[in-house]
XYZ file of C-alpha atoms in Angstrom:
594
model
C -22.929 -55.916 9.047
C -19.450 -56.395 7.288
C -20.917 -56.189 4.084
C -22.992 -52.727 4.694
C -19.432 -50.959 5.647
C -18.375 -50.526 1.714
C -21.937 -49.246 0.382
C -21.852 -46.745 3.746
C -18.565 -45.678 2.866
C -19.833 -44.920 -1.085
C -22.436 -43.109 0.184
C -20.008 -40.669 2.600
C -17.713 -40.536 -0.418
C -20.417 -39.210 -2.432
C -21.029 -36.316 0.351
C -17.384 -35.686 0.185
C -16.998 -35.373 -3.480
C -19.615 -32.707 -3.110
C -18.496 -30.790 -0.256
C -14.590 -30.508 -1.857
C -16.094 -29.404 -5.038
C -18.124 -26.405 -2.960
C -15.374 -25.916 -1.056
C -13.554 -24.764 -4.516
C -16.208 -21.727 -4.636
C -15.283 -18.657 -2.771
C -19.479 -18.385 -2.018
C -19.232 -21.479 0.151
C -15.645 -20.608 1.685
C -17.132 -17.485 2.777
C -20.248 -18.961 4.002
C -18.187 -21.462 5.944
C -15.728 -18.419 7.614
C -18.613 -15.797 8.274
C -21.449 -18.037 9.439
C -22.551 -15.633 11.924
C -24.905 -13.253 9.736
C -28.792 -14.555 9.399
C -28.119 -14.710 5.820
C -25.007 -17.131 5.775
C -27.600 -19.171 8.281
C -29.959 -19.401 6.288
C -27.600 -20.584 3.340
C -25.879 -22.822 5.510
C -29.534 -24.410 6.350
C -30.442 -25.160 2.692
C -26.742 -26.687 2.211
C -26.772 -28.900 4.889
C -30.644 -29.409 4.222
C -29.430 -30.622 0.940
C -26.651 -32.656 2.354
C -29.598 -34.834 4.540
C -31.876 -35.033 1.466
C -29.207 -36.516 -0.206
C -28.283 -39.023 2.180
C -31.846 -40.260 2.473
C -32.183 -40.529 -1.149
C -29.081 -42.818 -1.168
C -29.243 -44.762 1.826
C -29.138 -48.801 2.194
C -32.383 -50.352 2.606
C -32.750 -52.855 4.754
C -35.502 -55.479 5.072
C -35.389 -58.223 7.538
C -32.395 -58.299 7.497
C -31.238 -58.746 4.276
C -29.626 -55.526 1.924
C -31.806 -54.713 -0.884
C -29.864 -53.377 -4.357
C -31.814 -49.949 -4.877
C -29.531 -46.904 -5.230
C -31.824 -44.512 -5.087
C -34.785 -44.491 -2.517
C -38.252 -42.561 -3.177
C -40.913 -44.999 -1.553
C -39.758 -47.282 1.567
C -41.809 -50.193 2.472
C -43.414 -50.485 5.764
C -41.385 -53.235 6.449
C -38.092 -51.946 5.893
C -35.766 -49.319 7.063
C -32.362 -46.726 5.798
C -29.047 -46.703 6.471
C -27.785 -43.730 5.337
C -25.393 -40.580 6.344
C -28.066 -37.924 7.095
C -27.145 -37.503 10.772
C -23.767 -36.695 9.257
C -24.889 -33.676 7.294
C -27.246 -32.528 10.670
C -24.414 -32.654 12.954
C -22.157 -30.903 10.914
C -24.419 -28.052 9.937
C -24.936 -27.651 13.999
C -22.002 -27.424 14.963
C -20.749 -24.639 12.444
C -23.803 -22.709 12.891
C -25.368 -23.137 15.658
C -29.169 -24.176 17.261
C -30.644 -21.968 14.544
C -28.567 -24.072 11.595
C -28.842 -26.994 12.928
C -32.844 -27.125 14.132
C -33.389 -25.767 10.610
C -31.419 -28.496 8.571
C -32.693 -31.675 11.000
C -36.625 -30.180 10.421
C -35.153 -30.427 6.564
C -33.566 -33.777 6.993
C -35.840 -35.177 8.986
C -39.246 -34.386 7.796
C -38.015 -35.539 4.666
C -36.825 -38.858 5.766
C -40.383 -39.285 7.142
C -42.196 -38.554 3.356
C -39.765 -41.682 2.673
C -41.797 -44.266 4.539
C -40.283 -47.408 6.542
C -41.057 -48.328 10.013
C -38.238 -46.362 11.577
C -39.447 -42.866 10.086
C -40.774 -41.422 12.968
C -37.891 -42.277 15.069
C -35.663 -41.358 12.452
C -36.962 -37.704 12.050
C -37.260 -36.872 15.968
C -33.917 -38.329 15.945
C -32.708 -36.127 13.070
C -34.264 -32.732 14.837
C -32.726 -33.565 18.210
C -29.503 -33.976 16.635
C -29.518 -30.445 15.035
C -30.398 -29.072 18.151
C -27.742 -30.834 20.321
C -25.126 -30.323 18.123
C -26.183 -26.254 17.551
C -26.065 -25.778 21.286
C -22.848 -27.924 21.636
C -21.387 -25.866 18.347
C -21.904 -22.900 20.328
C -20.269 -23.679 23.505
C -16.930 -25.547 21.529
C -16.732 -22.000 19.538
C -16.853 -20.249 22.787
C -14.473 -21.971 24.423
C -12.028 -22.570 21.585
C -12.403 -26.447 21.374
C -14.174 -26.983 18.206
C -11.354 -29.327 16.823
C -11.835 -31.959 14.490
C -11.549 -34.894 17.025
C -14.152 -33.282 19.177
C -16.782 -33.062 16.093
C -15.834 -36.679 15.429
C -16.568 -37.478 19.365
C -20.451 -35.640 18.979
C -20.907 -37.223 15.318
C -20.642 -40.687 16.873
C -22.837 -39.859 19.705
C -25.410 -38.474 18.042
C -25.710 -41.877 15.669
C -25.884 -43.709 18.885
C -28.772 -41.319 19.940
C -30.538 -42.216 17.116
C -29.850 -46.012 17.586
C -31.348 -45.623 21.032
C -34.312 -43.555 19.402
C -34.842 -46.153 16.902
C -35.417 -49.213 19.781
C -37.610 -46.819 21.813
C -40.129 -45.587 18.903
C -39.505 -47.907 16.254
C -42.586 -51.145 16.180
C -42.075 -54.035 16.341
C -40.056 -53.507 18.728
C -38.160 -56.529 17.921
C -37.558 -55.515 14.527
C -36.180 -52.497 15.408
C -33.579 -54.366 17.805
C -32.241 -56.588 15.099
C -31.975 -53.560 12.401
C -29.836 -51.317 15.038
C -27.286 -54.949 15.791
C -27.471 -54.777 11.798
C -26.848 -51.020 10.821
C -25.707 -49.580 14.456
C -21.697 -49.984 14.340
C -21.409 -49.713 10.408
C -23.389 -46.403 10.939
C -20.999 -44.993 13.823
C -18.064 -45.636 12.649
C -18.657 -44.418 8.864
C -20.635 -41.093 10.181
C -17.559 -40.782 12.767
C -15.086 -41.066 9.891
C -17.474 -39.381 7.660
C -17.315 -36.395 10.187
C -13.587 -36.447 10.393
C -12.619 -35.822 6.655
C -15.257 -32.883 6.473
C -14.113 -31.272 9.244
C -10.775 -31.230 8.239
C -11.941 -30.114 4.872
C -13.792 -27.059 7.163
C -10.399 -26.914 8.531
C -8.096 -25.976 5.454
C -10.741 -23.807 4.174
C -10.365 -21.576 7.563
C -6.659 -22.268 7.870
C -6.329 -21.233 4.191
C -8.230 -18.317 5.068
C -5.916 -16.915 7.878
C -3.162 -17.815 5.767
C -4.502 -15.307 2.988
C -5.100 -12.446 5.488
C -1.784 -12.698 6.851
C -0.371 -12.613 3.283
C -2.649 -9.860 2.655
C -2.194 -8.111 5.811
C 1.747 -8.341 5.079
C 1.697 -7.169 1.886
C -0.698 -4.170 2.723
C 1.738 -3.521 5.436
C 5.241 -3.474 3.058
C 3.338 -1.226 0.932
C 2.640 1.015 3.273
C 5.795 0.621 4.752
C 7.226 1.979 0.817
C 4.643 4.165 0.000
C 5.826 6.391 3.682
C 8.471 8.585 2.391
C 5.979 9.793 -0.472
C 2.278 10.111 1.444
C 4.437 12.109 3.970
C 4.646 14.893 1.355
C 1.036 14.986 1.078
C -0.692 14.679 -1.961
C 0.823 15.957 -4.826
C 1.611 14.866 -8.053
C 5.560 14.187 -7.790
C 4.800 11.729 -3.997
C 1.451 10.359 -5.729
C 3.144 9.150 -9.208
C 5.574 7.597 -6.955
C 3.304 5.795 -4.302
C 1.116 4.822 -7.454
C 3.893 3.001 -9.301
C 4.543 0.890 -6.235
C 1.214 0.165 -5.596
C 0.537 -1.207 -9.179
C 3.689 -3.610 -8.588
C 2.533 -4.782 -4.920
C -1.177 -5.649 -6.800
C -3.073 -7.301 -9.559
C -4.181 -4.130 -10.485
C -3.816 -2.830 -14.222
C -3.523 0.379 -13.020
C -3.643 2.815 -9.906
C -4.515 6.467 -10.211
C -4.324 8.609 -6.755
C -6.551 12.239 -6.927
C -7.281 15.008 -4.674
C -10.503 16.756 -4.244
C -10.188 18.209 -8.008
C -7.858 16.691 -10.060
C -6.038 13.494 -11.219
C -2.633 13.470 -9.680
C -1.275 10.068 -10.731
C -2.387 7.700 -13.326
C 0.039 4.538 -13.589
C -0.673 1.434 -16.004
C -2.612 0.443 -18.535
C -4.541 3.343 -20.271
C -2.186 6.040 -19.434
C -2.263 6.994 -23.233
C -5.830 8.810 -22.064
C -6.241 8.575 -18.622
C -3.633 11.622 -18.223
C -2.669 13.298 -14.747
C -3.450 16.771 -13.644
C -6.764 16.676 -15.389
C -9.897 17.927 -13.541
C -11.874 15.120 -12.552
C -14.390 13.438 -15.226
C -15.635 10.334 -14.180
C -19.041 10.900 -11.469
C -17.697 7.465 -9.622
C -14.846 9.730 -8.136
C -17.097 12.338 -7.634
C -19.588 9.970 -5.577
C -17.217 9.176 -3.254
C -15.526 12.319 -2.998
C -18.682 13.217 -1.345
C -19.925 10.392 0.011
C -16.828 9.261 1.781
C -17.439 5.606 1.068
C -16.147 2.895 -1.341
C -17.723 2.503 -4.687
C -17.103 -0.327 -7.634
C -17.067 -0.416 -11.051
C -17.904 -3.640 -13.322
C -18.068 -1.876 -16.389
C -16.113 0.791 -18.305
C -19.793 2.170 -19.045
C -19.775 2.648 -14.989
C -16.244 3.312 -15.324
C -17.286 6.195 -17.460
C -14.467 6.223 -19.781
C -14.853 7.332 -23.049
C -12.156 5.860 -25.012
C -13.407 3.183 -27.096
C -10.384 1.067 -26.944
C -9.759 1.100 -23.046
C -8.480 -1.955 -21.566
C -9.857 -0.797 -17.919
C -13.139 -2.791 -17.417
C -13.521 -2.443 -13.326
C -12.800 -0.523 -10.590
C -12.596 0.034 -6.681
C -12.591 4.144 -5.760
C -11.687 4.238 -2.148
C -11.513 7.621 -0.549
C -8.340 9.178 1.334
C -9.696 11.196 4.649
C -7.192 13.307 6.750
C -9.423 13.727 10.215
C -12.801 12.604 8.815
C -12.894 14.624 6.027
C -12.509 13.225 2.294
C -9.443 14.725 0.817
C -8.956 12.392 -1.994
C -9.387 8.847 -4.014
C -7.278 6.185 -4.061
C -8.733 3.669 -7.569
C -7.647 0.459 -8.606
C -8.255 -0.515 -12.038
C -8.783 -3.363 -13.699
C -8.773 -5.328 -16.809
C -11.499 -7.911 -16.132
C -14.018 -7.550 -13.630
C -13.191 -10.994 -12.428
C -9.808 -9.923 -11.134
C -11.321 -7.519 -8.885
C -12.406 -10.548 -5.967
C -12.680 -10.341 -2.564
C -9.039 -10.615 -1.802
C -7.937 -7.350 -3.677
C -11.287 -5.656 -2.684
C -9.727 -6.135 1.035
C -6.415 -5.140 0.033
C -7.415 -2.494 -1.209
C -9.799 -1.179 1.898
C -6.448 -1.939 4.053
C -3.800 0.300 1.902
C -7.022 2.865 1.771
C -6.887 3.019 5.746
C -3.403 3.170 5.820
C -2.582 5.849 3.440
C -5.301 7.963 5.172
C -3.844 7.544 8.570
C -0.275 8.527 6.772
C -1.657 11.262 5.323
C -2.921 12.308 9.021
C 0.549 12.114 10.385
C 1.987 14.101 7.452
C -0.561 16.729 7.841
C -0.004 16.738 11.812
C 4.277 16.648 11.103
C 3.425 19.477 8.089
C 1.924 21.537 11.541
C 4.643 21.346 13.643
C 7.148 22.260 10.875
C 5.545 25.199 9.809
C 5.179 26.664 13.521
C 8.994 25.633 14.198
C 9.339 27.554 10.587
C 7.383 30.215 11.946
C 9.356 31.068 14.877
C 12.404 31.117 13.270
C 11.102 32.611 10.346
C 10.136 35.331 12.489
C 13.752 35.651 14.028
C 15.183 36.043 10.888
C 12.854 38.309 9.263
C 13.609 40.873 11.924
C 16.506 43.495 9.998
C 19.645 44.627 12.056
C 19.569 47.543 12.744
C 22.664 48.740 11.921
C 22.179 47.720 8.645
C 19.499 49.658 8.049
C 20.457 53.085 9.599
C 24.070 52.734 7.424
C 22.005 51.899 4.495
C 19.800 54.882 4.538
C 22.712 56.954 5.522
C 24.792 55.786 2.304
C 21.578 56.169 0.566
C 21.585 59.769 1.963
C 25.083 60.622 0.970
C 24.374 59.364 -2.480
C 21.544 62.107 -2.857
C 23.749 64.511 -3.658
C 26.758 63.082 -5.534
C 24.987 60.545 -7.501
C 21.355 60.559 -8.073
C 20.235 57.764 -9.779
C 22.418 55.432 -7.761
C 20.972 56.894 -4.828
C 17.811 55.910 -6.430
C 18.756 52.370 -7.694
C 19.761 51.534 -4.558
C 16.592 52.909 -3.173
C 14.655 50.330 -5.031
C 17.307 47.503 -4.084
C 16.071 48.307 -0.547
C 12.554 48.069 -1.298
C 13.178 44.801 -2.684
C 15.127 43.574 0.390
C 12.137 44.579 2.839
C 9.780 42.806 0.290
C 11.909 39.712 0.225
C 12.334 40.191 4.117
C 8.235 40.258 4.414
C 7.549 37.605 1.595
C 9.891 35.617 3.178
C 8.483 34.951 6.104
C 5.105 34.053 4.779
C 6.247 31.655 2.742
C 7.629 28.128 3.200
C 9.329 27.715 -0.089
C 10.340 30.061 -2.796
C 11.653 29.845 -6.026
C 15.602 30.029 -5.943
C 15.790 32.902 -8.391
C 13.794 35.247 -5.778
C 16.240 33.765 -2.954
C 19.131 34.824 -5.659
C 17.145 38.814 -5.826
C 17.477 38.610 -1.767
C 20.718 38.011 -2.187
C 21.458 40.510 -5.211
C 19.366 43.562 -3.021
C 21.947 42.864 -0.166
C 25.122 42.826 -1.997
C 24.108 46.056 -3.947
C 23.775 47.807 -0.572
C 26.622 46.032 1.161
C 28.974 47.066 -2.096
C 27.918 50.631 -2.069
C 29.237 51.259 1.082
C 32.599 49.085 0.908
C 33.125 48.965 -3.345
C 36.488 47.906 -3.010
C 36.148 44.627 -0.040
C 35.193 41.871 -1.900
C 33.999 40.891 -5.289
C 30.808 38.401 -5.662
C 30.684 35.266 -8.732
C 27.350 33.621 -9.004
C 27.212 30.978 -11.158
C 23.734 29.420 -11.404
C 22.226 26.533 -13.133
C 19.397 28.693 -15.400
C 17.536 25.312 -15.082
C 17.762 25.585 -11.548
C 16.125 28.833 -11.266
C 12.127 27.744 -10.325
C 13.288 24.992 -8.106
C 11.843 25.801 -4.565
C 13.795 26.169 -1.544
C 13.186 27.654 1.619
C 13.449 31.622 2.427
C 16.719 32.792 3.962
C 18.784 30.312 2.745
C 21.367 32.230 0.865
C 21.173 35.428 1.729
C 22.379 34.702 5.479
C 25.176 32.833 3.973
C 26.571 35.621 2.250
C 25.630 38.058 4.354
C 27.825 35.867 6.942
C 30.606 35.955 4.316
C 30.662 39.734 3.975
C 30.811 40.628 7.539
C 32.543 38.110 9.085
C 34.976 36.611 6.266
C 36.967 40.002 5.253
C 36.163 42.036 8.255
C 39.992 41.649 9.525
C 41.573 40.968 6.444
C 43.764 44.118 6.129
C 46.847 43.326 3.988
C 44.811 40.391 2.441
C 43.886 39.929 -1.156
C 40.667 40.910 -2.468
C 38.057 38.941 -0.812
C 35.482 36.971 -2.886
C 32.400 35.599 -2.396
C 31.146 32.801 -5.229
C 27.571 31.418 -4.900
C 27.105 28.144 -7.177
C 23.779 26.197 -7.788
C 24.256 22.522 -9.807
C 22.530 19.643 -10.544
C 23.284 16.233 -9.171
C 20.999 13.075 -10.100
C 17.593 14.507 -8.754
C 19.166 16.986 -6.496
C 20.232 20.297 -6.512
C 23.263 21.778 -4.405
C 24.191 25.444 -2.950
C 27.576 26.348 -2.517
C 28.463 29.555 -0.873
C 32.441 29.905 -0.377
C 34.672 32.660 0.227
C 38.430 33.256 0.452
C 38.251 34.986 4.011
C 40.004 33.922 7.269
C 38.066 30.627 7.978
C 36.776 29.689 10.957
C 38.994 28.077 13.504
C 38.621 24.265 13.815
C 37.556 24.259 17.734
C 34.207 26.136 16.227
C 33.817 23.895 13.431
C 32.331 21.284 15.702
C 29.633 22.739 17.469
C 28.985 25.509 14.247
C 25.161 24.971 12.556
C 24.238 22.799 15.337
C 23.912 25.009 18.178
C 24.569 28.999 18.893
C 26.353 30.590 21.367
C 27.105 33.913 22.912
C 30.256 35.661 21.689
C 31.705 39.017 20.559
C 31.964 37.469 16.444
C 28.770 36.187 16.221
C 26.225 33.706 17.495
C 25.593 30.843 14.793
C 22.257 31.681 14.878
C 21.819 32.287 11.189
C 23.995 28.618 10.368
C 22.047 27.184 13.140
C 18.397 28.596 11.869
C 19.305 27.219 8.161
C 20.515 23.822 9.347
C 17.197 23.340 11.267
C 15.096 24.554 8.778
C 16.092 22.109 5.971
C 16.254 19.186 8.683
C 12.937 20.014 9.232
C 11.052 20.373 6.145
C 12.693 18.167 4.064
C 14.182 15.393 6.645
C 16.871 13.187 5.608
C 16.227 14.015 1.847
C 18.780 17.278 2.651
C 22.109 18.081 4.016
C 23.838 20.644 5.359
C 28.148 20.784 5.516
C 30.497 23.364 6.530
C 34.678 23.216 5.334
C 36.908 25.975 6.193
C 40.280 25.716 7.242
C 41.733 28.795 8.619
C 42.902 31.648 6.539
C 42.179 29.779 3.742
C 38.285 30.263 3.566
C 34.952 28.386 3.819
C 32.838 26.820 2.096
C 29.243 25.741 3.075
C 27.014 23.618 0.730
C 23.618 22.634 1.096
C 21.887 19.671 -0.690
C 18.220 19.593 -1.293
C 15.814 17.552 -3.506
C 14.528 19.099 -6.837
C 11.157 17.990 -6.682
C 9.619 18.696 -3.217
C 6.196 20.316 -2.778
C 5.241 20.514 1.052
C 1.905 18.939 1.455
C 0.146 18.909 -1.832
C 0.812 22.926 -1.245
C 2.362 25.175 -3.861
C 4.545 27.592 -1.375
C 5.344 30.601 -3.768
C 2.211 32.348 -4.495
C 2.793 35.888 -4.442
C 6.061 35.843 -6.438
C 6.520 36.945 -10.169
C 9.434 37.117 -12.067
């Protein structure tokens, strides 16, 4: 008995050696974590099949008595009998998969201990098959329950050998013989199977444990990019927020490269091969197409599939995910990379996860891009509406210059054509290009000067580069329409009043100064002034408190809105926006020519 326990441990070391070395392939790890599909059964049966065939090949044989040397077995005598680990195998496969796995690898195990002869082999394969079934049915309950621990599959492992002991005495003749070979094999047996059991459960273990361990990482890092890709997905997808969320992306991943697209056209390519693979190109490659219109992920192993045509391209794989805003496919998110081998299941998931996310972003951008533009609509609406007043003494100045001066009666007919156009284009639009806010402005003044010539004098002094950047309607003109009534409109006695309008650069933003030398605004109103409006015989706020909400809205905490004045010494109100800012994916000045 003592001197079976080293050979019986050899032969579990063997099994050991073999299950850490297939526990180094992601086939088996994922076989061992997702053993609930008929196909990871069915590989699980022929592994622990395997396992059992191997054990009966090397088991001890034992002949009245006495060891015999053989390693490997092929042809038992009648007269003798195996000690060997194949319950080990059974037990195991049973209780990870279940009474399907573990009927299917004792029928393995033990039919083929009974082609190997000996007058235990009968008992030895019921044995086998009633182990696999036990242990499947117990699997199943343990898994259920929650109390599938190591210790517990040590517990069965050692019951089941004694099982088979028990089978042995009943169906093994001579009966006699069969009583002295379990006093000879029995304990030696348990407790090697038992231990046996023990270190390849906790290999089962780490392999699961190291498996939760990767989704959390994974699930983490899908969830920081997301987290940093927020402030740019909000804008929708265009190619200033998807060059951004791209470049982030690439650093958060073993990709080689990450290009974002919408239905049409590559917005952002970032990595390796973006000497060819330029942005705001229509789209070329019929992978992108496929599941722009399928709505479903599609690989690459290939830069054949791929479908890039640049002999030198270092981008040999690819996952295209698609980007859907309620259902609908509205883009592609594709990783790239260099060897196909990098693209494993890990990244695959990663990627699926940041696809998901970036969709549902792009679903609460499109949602937050609704509720600004009816907010923008109403007040939009408010401020399209012309006073009045204005109009009737523009008309009537208009009217007096019919007959003293023609042709600035007619200029300034055409100034107020353009201030009704800019009225009505205004409040169709979102964003406009500063120079048309500027001809707003200019229309105003020229109408405004031709019936006081002598008030106030107006600077601009504008950044030329500035002129395209987009900014929302009714920014500027209010201000300086403001300015004009409210500044000078006591200032008898007073210098000259002037009005400058400034536009500058600043790092990536641009800011708008309008300040005049006029009467200020008392420091009690400075308070409450752009943040709320109120009734009074001056003025409301409305138009500081319709521009302050505005650019809170649309662009969030990317702008900012101040007011200085100090009284009888002027104000000055500056507004900071970003340069680059396209609304959802949207271009928000169609309609106006220079």
């Amino acid at each position: 008995m003592i001197n079976l326990l080293p050979l019986m441990l050899e032969r579990v070391g063997i099994l050991l050696i073999v299950v850490f070395l297939l526990s180094r392939m992601r086939s088996f790890r994922q076989i061992i974590h997702n053993e609930h599909g008929l196909k990871e059964k069915m590989l699980m049966i022929a592994i622990f099949g395997a396992f059992g065939i191997i054990s009966n090949y090397t088991g001890i044989e034992i002949r009245n008595g006495l060891i015999l040397p053989q390693v490997w077995q092929t042809d038992v005598s009648y007269e003798s009998a195996l000690a060997n680990t194949r319950v080990l195998g059974v037990a195991l496969g049973g209780l990870l998969g279940g009474p399907l796995v573990g009927f299917g690898v004792g029928m393995i195990a033990g039919l083929h201990r009974l082609t190997l002869g000996g007058f235990t082999a009968v008992a030895c394969c019921i044995s086998t098959i009633l182990a696999g079934i036990a242990t499947g049915i117990i699997g199943v309950y343990l898994r259920k329950s929650g109390k599938n621990t190591p210790m517990r599959a040590v517990a069965i492992g050692i019951l089941m050998e004694c099982i088979q002991m028990l089978v042995i005495v009943i169906f093994a003749k001579p009966y006699d013989a069969a009583l002295d070979l379990v006093r000879i094999i029995g304990i030696p047996m348990v407790l090697i199977n038992g231990f046996g059991t023990l270190l390849f459960m906790l290999i089962v273990q780490s392999i699961l444990q190291e498996e939760e361990r990767t989704r959390a990482l994974q699930t983490h890092k899908a969830l920081y990019i997301a987290d940093q890709t927020l402030p740019f997905f909000r804008q929708g997808l265009n190619a200033h927020s998807c060059r951004e969320a791209a470049a982030v992306i690439l650093k958060w991943t073993n990709a080689a490269a990450i290009a974002i697209t919408n239905q049409s056209q590559v917005l952002a390519h970032v990595g390796a091969g973006s000497d060819h693979h330029i942005p705001l190109q229509s789209l070329s490659t019929q992978l992108t197409k496929n599941v722009l219109e399928q709505g479903r992920i599609l690989k690459a192993r290939s830069r054949e599939k791929i479908q890039c045509f640049e002999p030198n391209c270092p981008l040999q794989a690819a996952i295209v995910l698609p980007l859907k805003v309620h259902h609908k496919t509205v883009g592609t998110l594709k990783l790239y990379f260099s060897n196909p081998a990098q693209m494993d299941r890990v990244e695959q998931e990663l990627a699926e996860g940041l696809s998901k996310l970036f969709s549902t972003q792009l679903e609460l951008a499109d949602a937050e891009l609704q509720g600004r533009l009816l907010k923008d609509a109403e007040i939009k609406a408010l401020q399209a509406q012309i006073h009045p007043h204005f109009l009737f003494n523009a008309i009537n100045t208009i009217s007096a210059l019919c007959r003293t001066d023609s042709e600035k009666a007619r200029k300034l007919l055409l100034q107020l054509s353009v201030f009704f156009r800019s009225n009505l284009q205004g409040a169709r639009q979102m964003l406009i290009p500063l120079h048309k806010e500027l001809e707003h402005v200019g229309a105003y003044l020229s109408l405004e000067k031709a019936r006081f010539p002598d008030k106030y004098t107006v600077c601009l002094d504008i950044d030329p580069s500035l002129e395209d950047v987009l900014i929302p309607p009714f920014t500027l003109q209010p201000l300086v329409e403001n300015a004009v009534r409210h500044a000078f409109s006591k200032s008898k006695g007073r210098e000259k009043g002037q009005v400058t309008v400034r536009a500058y650069q600043e790092g990536d933003q641009m800011i708008l100064v309008t300040e005049d030398n006029g009467r200020g605004i008392p420091a009690e109103q400075l308070g409450w002034l752009g943040k709320q409006t109120v009734k009074s015989a001056e003025g409301t706020g409305t138009a500081l408190f319709n521009i302050r909400t505005r650019i809170e809205e649309i662009y969030g905490g990317e702008a900012a809105f101040h007011i200085e004045s100090k009284w009888n010494a002027g104000t000055r109100i500056a507004i900071v926006v970003p340069l680059h800012y396209v609304m959802g994916g949207i271009q928000h000045a169609e309609g106006f020519d220079r």
